[in-house]
JSON list of N, CA and C in Angstrom, two decimals:
[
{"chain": "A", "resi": 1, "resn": "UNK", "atom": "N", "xyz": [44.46, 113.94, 100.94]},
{"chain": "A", "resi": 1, "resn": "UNK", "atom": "CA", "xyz": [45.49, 113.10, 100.38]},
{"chain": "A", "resi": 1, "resn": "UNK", "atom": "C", "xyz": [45.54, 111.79, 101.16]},
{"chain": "A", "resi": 2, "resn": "UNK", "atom": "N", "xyz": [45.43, 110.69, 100.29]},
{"chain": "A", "resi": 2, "resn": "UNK", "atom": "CA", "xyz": [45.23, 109.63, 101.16]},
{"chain": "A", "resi": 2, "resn": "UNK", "atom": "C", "xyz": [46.51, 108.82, 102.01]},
{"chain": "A", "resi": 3, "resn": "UNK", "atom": "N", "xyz": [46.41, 108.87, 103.17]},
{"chain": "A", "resi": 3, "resn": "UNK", "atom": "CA", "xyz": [48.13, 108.27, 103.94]},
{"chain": "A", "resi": 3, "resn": "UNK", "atom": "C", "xyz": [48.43, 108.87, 103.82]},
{"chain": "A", "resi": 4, "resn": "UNK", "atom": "N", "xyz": [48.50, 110.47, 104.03]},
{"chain": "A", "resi": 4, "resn": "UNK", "atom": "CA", "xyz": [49.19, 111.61, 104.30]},
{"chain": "A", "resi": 4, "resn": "UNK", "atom": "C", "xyz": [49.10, 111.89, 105.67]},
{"chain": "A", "resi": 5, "resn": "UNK", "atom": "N", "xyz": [50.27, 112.16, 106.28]},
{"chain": "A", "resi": 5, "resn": "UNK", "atom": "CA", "xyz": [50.71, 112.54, 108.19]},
{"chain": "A", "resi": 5, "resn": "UNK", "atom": "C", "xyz": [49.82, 114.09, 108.43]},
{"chain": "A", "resi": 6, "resn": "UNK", "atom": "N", "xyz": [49.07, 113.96, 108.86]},
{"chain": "A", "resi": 6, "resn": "UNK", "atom": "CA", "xyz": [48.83, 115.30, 109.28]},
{"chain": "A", "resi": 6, "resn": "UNK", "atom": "C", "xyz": [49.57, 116.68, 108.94]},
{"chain": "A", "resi": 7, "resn": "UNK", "atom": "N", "xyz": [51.04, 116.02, 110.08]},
{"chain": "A", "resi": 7, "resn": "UNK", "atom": "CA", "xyz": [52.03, 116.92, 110.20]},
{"chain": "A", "resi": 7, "resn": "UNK", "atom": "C", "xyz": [52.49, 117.66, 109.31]},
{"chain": "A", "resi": 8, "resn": "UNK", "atom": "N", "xyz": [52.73, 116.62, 107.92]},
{"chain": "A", "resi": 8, "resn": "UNK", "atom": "CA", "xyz": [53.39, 116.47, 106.73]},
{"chain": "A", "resi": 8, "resn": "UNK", "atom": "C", "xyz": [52.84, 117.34, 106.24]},
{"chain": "A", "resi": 9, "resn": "UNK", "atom": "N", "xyz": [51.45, 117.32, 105.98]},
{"chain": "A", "resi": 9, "resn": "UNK", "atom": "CA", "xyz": [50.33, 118.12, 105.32]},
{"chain": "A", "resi": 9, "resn": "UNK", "atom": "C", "xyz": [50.51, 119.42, 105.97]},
{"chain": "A", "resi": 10, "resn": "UNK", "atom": "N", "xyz": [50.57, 119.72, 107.22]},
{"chain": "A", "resi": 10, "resn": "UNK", "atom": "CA", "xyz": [50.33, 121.04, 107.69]},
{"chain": "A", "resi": 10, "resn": "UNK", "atom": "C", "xyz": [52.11, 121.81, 107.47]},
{"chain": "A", "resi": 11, "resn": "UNK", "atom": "N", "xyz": [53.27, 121.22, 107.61]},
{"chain": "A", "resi": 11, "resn": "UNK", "atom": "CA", "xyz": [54.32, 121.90, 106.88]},
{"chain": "A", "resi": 11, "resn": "UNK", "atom": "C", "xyz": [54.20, 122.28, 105.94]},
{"chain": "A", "resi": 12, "resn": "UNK", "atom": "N", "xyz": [53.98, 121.49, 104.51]},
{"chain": "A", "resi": 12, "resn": "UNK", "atom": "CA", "xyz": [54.14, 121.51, 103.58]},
{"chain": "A", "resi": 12, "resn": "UNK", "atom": "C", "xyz": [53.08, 122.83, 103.20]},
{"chain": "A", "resi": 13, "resn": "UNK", "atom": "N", "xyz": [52.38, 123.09, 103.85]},
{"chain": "A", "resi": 13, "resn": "UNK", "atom": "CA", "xyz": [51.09, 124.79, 103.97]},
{"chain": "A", "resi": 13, "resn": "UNK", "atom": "C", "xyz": [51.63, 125.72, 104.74]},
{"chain": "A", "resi": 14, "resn": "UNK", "atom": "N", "xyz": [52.80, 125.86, 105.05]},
{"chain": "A", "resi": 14, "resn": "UNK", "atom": "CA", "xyz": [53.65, 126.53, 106.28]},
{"chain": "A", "resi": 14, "resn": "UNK", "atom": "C", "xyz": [52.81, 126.68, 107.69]},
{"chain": "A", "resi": 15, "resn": "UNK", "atom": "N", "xyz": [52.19, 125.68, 108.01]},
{"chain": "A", "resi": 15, "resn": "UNK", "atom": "CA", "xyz": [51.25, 125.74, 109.01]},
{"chain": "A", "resi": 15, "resn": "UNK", "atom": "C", "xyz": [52.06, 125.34, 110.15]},
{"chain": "A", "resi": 16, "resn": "UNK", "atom": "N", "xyz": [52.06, 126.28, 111.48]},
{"chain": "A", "resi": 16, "resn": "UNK", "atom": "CA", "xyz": [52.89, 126.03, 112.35]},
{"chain": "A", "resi": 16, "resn": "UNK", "atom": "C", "xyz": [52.20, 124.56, 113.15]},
{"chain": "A", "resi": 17, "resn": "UNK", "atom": "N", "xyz": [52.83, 123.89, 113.67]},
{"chain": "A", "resi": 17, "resn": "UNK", "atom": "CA", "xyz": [52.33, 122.51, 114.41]},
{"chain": "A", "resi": 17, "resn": "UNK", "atom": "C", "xyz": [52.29, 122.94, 115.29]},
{"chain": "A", "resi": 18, "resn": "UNK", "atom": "N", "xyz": [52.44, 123.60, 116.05]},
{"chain": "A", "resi": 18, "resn": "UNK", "atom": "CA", "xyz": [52.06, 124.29, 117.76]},
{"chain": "A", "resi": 18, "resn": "UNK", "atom": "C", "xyz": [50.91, 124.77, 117.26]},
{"chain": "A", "resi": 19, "resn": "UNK", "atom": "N", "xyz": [50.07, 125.23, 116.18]},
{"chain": "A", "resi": 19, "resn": "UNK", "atom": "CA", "xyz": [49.08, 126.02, 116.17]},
{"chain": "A", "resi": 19, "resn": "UNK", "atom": "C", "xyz": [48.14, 124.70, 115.77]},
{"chain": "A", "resi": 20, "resn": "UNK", "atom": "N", "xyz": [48.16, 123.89, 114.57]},
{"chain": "A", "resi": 20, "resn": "UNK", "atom": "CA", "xyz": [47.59, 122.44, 114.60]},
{"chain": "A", "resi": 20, "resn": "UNK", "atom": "C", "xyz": [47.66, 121.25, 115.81]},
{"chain": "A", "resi": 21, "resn": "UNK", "atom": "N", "xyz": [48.43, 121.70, 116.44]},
{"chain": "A", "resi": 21, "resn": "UNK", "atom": "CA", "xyz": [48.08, 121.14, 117.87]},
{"chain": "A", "resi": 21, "resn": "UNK", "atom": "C", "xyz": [46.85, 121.94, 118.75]},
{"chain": "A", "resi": 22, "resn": "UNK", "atom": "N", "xyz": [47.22, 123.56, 118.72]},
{"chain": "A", "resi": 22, "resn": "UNK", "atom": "CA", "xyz": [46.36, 124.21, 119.67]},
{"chain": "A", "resi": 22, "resn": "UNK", "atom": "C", "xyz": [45.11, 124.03, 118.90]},
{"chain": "A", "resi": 23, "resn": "UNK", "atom": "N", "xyz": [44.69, 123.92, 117.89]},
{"chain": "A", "resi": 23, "resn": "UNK", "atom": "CA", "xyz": [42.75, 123.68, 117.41]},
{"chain": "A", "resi": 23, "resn": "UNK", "atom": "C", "xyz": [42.86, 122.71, 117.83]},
{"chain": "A", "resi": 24, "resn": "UNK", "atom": "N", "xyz": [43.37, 121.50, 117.42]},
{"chain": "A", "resi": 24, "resn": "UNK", "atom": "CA", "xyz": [43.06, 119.42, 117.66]},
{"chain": "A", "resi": 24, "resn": "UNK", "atom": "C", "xyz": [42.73, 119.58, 119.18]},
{"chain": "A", "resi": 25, "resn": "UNK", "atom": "N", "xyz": [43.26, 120.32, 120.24]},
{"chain": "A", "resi": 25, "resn": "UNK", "atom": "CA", "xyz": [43.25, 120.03, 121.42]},
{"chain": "A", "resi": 25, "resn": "UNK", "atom": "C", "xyz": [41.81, 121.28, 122.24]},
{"chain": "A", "resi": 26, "resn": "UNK", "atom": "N", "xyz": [41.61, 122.31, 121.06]},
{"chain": "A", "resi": 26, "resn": "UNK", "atom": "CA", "xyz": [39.97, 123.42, 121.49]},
{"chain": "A", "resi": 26, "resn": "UNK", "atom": "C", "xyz": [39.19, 121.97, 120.71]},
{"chain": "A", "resi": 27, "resn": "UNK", "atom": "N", "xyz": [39.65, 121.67, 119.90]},
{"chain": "A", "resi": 27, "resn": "UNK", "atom": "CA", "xyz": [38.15, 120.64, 119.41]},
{"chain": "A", "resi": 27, "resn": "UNK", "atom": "C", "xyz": [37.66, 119.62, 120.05]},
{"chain": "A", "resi": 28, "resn": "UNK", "atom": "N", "xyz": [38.76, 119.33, 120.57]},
{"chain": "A", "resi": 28, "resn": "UNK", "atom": "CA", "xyz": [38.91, 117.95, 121.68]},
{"chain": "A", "resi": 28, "resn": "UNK", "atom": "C", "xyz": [37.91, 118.28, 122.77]},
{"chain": "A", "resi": 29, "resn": "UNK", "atom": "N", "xyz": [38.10, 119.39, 123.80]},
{"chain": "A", "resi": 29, "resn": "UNK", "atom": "CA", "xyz": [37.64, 120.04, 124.55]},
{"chain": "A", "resi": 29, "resn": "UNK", "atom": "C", "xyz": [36.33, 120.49, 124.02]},
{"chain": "A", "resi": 30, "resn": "UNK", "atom": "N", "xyz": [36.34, 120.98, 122.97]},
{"chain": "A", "resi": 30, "resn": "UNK", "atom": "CA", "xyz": [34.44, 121.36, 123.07]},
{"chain": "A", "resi": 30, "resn": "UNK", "atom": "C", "xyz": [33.93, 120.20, 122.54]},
{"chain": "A", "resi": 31, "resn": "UNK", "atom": "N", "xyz": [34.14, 119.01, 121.79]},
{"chain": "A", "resi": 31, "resn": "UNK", "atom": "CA", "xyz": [33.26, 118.25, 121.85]},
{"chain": "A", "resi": 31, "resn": "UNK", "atom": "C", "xyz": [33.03, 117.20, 123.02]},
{"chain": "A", "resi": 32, "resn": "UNK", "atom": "N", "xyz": [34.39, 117.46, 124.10]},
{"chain": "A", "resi": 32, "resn": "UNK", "atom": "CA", "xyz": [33.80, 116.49, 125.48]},
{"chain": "A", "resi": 32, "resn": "UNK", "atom": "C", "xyz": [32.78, 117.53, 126.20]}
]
């Protein structure tokens, strides 16, 4: 969705944001 907040997107999927934080921050880490 274009200009859609992340965040926005992952509520609106009942996706907890502590858990879309914890992948963004393993992905972060395995690609350094």
């Amino acid at each position: 969705m274009p200009g859609a907040n992340v965040a926005d997107v992952a509520r609106r999927h009942g996706m907890s944001l502590g858990l879309l934080h914890h992948w963004r921050r393993l992905a972060r880490e395995a690609a350094s």
